[in-house]
Coordinates of C-alpha atoms (C1' of nucleotides) in Angstrom, one line a residue:
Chain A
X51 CA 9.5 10.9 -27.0
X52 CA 10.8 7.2 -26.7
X53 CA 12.0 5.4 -23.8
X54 CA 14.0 2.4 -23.2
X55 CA 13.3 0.5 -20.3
X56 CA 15.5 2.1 -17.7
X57 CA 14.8 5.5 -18.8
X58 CA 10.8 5.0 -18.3
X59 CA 11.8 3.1 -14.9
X60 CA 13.6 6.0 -13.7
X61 CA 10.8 8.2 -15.3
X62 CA 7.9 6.7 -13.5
X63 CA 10.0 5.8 -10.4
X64 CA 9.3 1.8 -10.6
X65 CA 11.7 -1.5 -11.4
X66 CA 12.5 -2.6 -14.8
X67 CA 11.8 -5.9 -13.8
X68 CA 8.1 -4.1 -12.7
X69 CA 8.4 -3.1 -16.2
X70 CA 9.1 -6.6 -17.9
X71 CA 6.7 -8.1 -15.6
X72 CA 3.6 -5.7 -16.6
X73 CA 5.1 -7.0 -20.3
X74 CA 5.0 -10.2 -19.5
X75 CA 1.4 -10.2 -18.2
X76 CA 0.1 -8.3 -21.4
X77 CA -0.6 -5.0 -19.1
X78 CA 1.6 -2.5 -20.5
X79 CA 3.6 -4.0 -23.5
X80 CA 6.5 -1.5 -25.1
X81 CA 5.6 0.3 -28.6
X82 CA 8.1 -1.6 -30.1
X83 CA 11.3 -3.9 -30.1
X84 CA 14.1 -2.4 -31.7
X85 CA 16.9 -4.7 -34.1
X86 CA 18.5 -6.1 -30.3
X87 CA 15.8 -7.0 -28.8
X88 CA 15.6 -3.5 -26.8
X89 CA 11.8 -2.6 -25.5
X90 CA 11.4 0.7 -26.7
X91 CA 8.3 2.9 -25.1
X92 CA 6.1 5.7 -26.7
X93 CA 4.0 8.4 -25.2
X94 CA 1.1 5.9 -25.3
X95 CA 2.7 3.8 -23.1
X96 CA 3.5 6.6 -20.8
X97 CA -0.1 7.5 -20.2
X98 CA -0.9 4.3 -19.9
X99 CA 1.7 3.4 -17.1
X100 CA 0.4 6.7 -15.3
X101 CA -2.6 5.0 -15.3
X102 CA -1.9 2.0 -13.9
X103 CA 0.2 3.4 -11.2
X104 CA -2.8 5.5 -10.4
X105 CA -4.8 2.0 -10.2
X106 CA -2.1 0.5 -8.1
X107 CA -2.2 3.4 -5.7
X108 CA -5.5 2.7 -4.6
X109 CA -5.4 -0.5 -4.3
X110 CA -6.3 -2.4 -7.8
X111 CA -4.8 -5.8 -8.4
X112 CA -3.0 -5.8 -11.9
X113 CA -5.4 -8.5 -13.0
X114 CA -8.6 -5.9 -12.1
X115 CA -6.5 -3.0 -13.7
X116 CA -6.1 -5.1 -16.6
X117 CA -9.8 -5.4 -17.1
X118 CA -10.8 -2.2 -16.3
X119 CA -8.1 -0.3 -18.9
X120 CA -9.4 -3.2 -21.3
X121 CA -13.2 -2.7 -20.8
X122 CA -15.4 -1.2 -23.9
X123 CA -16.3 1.5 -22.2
X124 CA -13.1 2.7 -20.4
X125 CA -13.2 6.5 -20.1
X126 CA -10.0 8.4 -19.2
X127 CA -11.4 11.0 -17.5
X128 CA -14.1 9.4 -16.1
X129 CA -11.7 7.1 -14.2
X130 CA -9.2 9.9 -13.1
X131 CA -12.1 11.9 -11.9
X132 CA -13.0 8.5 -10.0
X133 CA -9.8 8.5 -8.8
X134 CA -9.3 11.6 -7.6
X135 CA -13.1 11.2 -5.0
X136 CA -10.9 7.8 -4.0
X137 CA -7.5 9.7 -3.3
X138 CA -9.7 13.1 -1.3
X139 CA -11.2 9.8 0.9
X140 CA -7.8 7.9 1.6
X141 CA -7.1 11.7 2.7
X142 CA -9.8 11.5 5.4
X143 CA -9.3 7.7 6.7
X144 CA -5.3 9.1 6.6
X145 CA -6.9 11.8 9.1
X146 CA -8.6 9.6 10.9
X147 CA -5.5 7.6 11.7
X148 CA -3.4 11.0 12.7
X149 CA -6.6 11.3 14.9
X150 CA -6.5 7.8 17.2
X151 CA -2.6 8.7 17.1
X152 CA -3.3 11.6 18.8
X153 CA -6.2 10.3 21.2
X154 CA -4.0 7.2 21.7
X155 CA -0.9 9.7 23.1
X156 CA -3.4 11.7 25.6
X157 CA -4.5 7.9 26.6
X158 CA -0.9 6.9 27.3
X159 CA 0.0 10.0 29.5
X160 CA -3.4 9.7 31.2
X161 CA -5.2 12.6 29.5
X162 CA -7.7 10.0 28.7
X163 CA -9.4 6.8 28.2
X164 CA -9.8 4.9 25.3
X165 CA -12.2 2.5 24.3
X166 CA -11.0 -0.5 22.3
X167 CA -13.0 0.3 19.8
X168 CA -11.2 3.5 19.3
X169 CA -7.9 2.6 18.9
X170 CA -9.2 1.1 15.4
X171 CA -10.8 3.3 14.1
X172 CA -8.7 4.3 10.8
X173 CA -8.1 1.1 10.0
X174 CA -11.3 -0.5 10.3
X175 CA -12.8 2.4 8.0
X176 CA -10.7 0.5 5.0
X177 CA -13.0 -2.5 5.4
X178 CA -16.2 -0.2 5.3
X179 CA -15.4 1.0 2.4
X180 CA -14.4 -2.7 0.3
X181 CA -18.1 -3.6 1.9
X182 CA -20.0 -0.8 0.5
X183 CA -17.9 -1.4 -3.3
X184 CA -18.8 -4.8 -3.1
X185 CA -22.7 -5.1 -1.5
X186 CA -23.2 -1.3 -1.3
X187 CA -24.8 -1.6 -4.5
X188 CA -27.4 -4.1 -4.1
X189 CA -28.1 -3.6 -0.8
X190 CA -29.2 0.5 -1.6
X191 CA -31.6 -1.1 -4.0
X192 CA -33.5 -3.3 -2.1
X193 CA -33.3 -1.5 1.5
X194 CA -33.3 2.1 0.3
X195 CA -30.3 4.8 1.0
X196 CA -31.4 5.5 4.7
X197 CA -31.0 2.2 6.1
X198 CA -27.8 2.0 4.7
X199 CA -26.9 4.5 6.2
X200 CA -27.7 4.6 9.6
X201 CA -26.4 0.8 9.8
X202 CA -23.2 1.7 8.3
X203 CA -22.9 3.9 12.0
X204 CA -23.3 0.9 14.0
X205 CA -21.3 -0.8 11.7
X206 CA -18.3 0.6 13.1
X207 CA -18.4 -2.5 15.9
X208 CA -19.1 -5.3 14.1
X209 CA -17.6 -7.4 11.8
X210 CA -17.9 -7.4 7.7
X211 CA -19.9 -10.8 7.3
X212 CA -22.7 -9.5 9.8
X213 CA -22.9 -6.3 8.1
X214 CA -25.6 -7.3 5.2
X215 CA -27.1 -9.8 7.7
X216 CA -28.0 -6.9 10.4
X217 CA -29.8 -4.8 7.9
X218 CA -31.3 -7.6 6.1
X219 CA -32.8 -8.9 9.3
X220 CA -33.7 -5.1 10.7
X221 CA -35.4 -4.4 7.7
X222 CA -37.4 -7.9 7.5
X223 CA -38.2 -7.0 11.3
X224 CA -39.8 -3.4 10.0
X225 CA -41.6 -4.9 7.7
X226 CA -43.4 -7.6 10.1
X227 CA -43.4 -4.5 12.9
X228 CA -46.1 -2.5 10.0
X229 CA -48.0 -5.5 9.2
X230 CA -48.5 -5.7 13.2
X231 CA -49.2 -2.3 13.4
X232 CA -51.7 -2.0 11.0
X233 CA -53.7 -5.0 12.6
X234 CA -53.1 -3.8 16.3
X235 CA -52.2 -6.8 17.7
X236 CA -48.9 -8.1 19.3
X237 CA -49.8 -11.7 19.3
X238 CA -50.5 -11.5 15.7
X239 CA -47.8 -13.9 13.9
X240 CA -46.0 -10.9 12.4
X241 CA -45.5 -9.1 15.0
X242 CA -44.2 -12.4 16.9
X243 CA -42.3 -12.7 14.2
X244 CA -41.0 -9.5 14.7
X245 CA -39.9 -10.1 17.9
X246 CA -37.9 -13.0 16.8
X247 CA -36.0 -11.3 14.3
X248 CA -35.1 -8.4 17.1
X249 CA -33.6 -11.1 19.3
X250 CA -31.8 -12.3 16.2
X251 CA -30.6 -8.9 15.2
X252 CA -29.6 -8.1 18.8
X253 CA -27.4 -11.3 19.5
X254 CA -25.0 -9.5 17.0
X255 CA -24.7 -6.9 19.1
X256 CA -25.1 -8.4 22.4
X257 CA -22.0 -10.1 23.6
X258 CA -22.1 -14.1 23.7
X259 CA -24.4 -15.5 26.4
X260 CA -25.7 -12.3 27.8
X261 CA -29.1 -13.0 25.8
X262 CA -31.7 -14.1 28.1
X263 CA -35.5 -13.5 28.3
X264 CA -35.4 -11.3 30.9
X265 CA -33.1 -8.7 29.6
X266 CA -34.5 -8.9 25.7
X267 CA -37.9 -7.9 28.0
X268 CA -36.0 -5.2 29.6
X269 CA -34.8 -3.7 26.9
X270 CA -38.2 -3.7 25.0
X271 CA -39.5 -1.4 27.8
X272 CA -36.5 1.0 27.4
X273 CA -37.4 1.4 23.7
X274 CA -40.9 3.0 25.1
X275 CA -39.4 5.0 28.1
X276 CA -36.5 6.3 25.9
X277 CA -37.5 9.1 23.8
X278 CA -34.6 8.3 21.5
X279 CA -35.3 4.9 20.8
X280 CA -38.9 5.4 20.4
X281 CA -37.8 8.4 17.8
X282 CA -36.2 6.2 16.1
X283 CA -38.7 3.3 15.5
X284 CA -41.0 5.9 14.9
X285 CA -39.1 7.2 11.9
X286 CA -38.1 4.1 10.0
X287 CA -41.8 2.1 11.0
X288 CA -44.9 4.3 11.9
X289 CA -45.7 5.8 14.9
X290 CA -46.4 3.4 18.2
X291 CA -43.4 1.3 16.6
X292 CA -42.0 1.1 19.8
X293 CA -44.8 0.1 21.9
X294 CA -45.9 -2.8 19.6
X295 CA -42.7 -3.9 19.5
X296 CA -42.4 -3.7 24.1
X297 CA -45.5 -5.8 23.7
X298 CA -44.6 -8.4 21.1
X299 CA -41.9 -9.0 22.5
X300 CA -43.1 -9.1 26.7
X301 CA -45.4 -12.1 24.6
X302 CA -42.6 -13.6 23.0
X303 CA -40.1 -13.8 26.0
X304 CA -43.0 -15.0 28.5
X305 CA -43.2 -18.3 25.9
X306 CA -41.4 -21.2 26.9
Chain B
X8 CA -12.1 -7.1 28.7
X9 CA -10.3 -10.8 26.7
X10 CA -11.1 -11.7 23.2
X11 CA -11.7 -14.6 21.1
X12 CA -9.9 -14.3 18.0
X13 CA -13.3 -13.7 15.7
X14 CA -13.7 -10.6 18.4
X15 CA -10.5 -9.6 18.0
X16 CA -10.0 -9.8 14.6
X17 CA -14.1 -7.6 14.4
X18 CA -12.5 -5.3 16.6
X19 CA -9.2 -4.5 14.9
X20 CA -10.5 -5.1 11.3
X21 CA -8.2 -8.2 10.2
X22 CA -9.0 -11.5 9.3
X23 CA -8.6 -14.2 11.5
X24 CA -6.1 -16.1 9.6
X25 CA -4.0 -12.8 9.8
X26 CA -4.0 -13.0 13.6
X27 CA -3.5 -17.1 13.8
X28 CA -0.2 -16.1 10.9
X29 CA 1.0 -13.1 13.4
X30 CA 1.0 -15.8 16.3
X31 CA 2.9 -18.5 14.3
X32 CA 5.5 -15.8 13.3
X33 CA 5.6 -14.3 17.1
X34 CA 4.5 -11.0 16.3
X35 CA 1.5 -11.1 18.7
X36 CA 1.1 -14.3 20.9
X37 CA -1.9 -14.0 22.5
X38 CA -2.2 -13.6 26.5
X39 CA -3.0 -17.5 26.9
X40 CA -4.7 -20.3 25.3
X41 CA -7.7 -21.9 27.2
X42 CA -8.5 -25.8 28.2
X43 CA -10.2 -26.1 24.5
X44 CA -7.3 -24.5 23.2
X45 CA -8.8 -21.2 22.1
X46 CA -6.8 -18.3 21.8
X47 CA -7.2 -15.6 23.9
X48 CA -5.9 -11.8 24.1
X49 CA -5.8 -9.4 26.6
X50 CA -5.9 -5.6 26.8
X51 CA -1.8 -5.3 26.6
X52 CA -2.6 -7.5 23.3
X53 CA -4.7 -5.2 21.7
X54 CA -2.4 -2.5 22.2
X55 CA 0.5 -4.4 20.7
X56 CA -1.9 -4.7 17.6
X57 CA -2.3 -1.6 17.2
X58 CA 1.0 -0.8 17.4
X59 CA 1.8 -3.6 14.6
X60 CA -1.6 -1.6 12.3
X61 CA 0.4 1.5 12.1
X62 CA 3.7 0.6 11.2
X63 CA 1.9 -1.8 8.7
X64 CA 0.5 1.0 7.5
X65 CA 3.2 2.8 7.0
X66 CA 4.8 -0.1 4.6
X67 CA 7.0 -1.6 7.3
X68 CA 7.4 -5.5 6.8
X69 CA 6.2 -8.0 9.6
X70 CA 10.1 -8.9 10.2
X71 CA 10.8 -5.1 10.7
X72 CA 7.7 -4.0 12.9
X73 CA 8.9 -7.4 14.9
X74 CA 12.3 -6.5 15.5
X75 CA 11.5 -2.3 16.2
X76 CA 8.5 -3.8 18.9
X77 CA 11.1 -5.8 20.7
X78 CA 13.7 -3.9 20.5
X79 CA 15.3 -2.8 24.0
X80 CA 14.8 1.3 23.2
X81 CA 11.2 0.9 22.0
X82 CA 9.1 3.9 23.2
X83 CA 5.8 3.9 22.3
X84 CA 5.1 7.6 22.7
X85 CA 8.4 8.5 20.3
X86 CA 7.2 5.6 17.9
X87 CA 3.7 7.0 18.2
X88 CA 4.9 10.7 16.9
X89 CA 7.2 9.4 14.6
X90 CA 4.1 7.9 12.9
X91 CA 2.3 11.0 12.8
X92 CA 4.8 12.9 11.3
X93 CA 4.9 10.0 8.6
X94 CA 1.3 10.0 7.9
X95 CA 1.4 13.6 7.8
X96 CA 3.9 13.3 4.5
X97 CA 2.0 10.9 3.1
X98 CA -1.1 12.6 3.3
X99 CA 1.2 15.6 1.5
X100 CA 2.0 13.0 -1.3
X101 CA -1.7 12.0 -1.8
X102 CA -1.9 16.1 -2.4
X103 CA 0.4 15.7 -5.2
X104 CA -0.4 12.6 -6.6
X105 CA -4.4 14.3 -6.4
X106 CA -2.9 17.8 -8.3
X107 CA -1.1 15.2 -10.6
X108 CA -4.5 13.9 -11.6
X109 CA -5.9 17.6 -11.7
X110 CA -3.1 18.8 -14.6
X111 CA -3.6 15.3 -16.5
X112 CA -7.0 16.0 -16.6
X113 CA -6.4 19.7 -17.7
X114 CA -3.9 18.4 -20.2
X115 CA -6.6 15.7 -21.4
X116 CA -9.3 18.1 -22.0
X117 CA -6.1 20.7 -24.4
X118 CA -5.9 22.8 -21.6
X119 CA -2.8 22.9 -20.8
X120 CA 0.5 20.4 -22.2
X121 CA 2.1 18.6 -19.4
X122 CA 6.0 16.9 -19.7
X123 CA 6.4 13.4 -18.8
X124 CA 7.9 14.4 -16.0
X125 CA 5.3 15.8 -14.3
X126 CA 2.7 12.8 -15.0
X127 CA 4.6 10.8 -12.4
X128 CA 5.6 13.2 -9.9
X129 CA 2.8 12.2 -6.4
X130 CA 5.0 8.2 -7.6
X131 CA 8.5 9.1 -7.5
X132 CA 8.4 11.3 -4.1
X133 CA 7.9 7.9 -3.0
X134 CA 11.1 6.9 -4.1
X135 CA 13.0 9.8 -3.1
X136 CA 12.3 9.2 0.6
X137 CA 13.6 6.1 0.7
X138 CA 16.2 7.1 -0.6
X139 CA 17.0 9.6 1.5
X140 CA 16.0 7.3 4.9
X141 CA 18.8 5.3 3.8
X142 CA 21.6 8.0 2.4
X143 CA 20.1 11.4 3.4
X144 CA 21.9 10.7 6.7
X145 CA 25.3 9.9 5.3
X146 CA 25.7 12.0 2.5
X147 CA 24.2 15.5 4.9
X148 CA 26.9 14.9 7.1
X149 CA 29.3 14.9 4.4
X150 CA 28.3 17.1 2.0
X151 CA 26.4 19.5 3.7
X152 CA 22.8 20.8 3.8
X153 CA 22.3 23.2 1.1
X154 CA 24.0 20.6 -1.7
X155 CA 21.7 18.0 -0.8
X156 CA 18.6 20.3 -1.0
X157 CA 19.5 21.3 -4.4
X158 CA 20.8 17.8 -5.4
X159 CA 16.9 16.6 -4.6
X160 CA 15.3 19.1 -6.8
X161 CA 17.5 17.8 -9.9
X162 CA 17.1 14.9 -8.9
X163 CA 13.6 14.8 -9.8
X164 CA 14.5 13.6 -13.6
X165 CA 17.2 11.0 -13.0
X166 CA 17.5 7.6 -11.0
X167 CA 17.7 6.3 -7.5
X168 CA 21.2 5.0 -7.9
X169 CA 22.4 8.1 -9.7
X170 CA 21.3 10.4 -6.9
X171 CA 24.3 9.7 -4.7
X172 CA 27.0 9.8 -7.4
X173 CA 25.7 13.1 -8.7
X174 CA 26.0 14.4 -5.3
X175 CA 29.5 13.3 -4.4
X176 CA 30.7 14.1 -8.0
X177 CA 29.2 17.7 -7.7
X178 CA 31.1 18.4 -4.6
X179 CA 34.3 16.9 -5.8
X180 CA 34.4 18.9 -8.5
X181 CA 33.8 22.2 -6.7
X182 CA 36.8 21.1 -4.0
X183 CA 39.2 21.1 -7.0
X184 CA 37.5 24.4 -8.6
X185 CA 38.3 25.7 -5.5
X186 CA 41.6 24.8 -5.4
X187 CA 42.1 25.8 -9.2
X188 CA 41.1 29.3 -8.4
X189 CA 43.8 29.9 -5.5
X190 CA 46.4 28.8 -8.1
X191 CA 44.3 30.6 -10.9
X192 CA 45.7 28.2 -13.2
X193 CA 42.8 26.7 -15.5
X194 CA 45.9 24.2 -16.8
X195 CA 46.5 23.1 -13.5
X196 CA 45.7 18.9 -12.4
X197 CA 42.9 20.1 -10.2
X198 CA 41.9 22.6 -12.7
X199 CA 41.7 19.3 -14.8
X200 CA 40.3 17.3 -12.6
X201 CA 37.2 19.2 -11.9
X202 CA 36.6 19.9 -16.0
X203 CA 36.7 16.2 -16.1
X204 CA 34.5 15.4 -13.2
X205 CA 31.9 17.9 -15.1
X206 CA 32.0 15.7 -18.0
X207 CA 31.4 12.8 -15.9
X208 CA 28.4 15.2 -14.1
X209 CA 27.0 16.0 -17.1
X210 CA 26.3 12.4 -18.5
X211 CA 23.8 11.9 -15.9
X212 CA 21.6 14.8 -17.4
X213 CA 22.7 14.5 -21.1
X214 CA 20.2 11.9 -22.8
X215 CA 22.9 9.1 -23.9
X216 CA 24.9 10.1 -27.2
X217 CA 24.7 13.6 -26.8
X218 CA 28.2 14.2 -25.4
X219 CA 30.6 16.0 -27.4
X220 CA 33.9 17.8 -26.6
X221 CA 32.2 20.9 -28.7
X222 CA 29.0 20.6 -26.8
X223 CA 30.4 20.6 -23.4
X224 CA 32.3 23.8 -24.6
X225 CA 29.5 25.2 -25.7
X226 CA 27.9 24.7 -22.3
X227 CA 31.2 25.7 -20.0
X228 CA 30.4 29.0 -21.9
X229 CA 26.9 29.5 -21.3
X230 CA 28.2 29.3 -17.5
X231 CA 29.5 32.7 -17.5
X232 CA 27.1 34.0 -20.1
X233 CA 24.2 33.0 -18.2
X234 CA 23.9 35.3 -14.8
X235 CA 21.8 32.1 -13.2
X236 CA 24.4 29.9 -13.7
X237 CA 27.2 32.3 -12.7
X238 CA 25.7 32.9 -9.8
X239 CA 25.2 29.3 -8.9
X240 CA 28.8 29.0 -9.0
X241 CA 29.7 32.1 -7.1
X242 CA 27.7 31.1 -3.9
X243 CA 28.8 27.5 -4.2
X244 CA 32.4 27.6 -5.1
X245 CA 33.7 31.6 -4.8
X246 CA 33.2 34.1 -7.2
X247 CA 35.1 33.6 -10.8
X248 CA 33.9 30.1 -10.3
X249 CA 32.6 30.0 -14.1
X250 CA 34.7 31.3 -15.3
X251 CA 37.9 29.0 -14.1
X252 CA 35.5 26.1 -15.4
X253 CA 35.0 27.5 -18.2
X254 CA 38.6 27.7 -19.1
X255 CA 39.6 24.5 -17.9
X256 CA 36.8 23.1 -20.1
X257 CA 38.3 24.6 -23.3
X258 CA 41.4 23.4 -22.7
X259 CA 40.2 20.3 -21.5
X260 CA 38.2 19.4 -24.4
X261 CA 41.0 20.8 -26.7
X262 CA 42.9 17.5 -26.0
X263 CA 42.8 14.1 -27.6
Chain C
dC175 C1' -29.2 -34.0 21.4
dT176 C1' -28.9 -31.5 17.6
dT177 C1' -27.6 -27.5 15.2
dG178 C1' -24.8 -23.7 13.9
dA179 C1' -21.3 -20.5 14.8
dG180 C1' -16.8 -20.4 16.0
dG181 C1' -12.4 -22.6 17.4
dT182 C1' -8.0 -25.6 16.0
dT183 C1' -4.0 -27.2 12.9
dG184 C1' -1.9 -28.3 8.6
dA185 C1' -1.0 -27.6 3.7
dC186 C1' -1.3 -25.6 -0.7
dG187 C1' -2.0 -21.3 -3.7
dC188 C1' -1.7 -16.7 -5.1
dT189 C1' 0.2 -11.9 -6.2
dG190 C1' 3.8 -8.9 -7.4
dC191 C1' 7.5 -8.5 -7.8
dG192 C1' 13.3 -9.0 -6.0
dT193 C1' 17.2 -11.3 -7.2
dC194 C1' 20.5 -14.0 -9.2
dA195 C1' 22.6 -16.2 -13.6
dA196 C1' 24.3 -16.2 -18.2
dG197 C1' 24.6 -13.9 -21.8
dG198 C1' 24.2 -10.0 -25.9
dT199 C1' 24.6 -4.7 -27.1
dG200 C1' 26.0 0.4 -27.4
dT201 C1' 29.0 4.1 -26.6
dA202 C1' 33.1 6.9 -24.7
dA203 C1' 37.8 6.8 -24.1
dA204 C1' 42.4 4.8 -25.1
Chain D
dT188 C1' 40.2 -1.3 -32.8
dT189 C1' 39.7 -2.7 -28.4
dT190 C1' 38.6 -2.2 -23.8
dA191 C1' 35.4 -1.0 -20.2
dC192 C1' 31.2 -0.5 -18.5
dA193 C1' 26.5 0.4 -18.3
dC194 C1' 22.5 -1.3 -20.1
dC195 C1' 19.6 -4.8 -22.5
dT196 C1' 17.7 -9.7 -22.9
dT197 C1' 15.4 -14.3 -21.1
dG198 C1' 14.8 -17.8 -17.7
dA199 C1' 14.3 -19.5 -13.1
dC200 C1' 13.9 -19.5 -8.2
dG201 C1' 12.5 -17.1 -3.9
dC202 C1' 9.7 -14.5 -0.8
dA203 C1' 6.1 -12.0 2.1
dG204 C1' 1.6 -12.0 3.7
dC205 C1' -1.8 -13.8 3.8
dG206 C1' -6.6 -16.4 1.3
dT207 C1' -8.6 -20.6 1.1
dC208 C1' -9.6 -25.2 1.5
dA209 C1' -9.9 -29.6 4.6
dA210 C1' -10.7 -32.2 8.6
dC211 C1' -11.8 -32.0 13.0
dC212 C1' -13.2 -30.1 17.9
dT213 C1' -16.3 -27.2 21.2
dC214 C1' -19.8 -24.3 23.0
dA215 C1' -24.3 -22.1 23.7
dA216 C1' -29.3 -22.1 22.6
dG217 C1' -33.4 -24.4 21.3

DNA sequence: CTTGAGGTTGACGCTGCGTCAAGGTGTAAA
DNA sequence: TTTACACCTTGACGCAGCGTCAACCTCAAG
């Protein structure tokens, strides 16, 4: 079947200009031009415009569609099965949205309370995603999949440039927090150094100018007394995780 | 708790040029601006920002989202449902557009054979919304429930614009039926009139060139021959429907 | 007092079309 | 054949919603 340019507009539901546009921009040129001048539009082009307006649909710029429906080794089905894992997770972040609408209407007739924090939460879950397309990648390779994931929790409260940053510096601080361990001392330099990158890592968490000695101190001590912190240092570093760290970092903060 | 506009901007999950460009265009001025002239927002800020997230999300333009937020009958808790009930659809559109993807893939693999039709359908439900937020109003009112409902299903295959004149044409063209049959003259002017509207019905579902006086004979008679049709007329004009348009067809097309 | 992250105001650039304008073409009815 | 009207063409300009500099100011921690 052929199609002139209205009747594949009105087919696909988009403008002819959209049409001329994708022509003019070598994305989706017609089949042919008839005697007048007419574009005229095969099945090929048909499929082809399906695909691009499944591109569109999540989010592709016509210059990245371009590419991809250009690249050596496009595969059809491949990318429609790609698709389709994209669409079922716009499904979720979609239900995630209906969700804060709902928590935010129980807030406004005093159900509940809201953190601020929540009343993002759909939205915020877009950006996630872009970072883990973009860095995802390289970032599993060089920190393994379960840092990645456990910092993509935390995630949720800070912002996209500090994202790599946090995991890069927690896993550097692991790293110097095994050296330590496996020498048993706290004033060794790794495990000083270990103690600086926690105060780096926590001043992204940490609110600006809340850092002092005396808290970071504080909150080295609460990684020993609670069991769920010291579970956790336990898992990702060794066991007595916590405890070095406490005592690296009751050294550190007692330096000038 | 205030922001800065980097915390704001974390928080929320936009950029903070996107906030500085929503102050300049007075969709969200923050709460005050310090001595250093820093911006700051405030708690009934953050709300307002959410506010402006969903109706972004939901396609609304800055200029409209500014004028709804200010307007005098703005209620949160209706806008708040409203948007629900949105995001509900469009999750039901991400369905189709997901089962599109499904029966293409089927189709790719020689399953199955799918119509052109059907490779666009999750796109132009889009479409059809609009199109009734804007004349689904107007033309229920009008014409009536039941004619719209079965309007929209035909309306799948043809164009935005067309989808009102098929509508009012339809119904014109029963009135003078109608009206034919109490005379039960297939000669007389409103007899006529509704064989001529058909013709002008028709040539928005007849591919262009197709028309013929013999052809739309042909098809008056497959009105009555065909109990579907028939009955189509029956409940929507009165019972002998077809075959009074039918009649005034023939004679219709028998002239010049 | 330096350093680095974060703040400010312009101003220009980009994408993906919408929207004229000014014309040529195809087809149904007169 | 001509009239009418919908559809086709190629420019060209316009617009939203920011991204991305540049050039400069400010604040907290070492």
């Amino acid at each position: 079947m052929n199609y002139t340019i209205k009747q594949l507009s009105d087919l696909a539901g988009v403008s002819g200009r959209t049409l001329r546009f994708y022509d003019k921009i070598n994305l989706l040129k017609p089949e042919s031009i008839n005697t007048s001048g007419y574009r005229i539009y095969g099945p090929k082009q048909v499929d082809r415009l399906q695909q691009i307006l499944f591109f569109r649909e999540l989010k592709f710029s016509l210059k990245e569609i371009s590419d991809i429906l250009s690249a050596d080794d496009f595969n059809r089905v491949d990318a429609l099965t790609e698709q389709r894992k994209k669409l079922i997770a716009e499904k979720k972040r979609l239900d995630q949205l209906i969700a804060t609408i709902e928590k935010t209407l129980a807030s406004q007739k005093g159900e509940t309370v809201m953190s601020d924090q929540e009343k993002f939460v759909g939205f915020k879950k877009k950006m996630l995603d872009q970072n883990e397309q973009k860095y995802g990648k390289e970032i599993r390779e060089k920190y393994g999949e379960e840092t990645v994931k456990k910092s993509n929790q935390q995630f949720a409260n800070i912002s996209k440039e500090d994202y790599e940053k946090t995991v890069m510096i927690q896993n550097e601080m692991f790293e110097n927090l095994r050296e330590a361990l496996s020498l048993n001392d706290p004033e060794s330099s790794c495990a000083q150094k270990a103690a600086d990158l926690h105060r780096q890592w926590l001043s992204f968490f940490w609110p600006k100018g809340t850092y002092s000695k005396k808290a970071h101190a504080g909150l080295a001590q609460m990684y020993v007394d609670d069991p769920r912190f010291t579970k956790y240092y336990e898992n990702n570093v060794a066991k007595g995780a916590a405890e070095m760290l406490r005592d690296a970092i009751q050294i550190y903060t007692a330096k000038p």
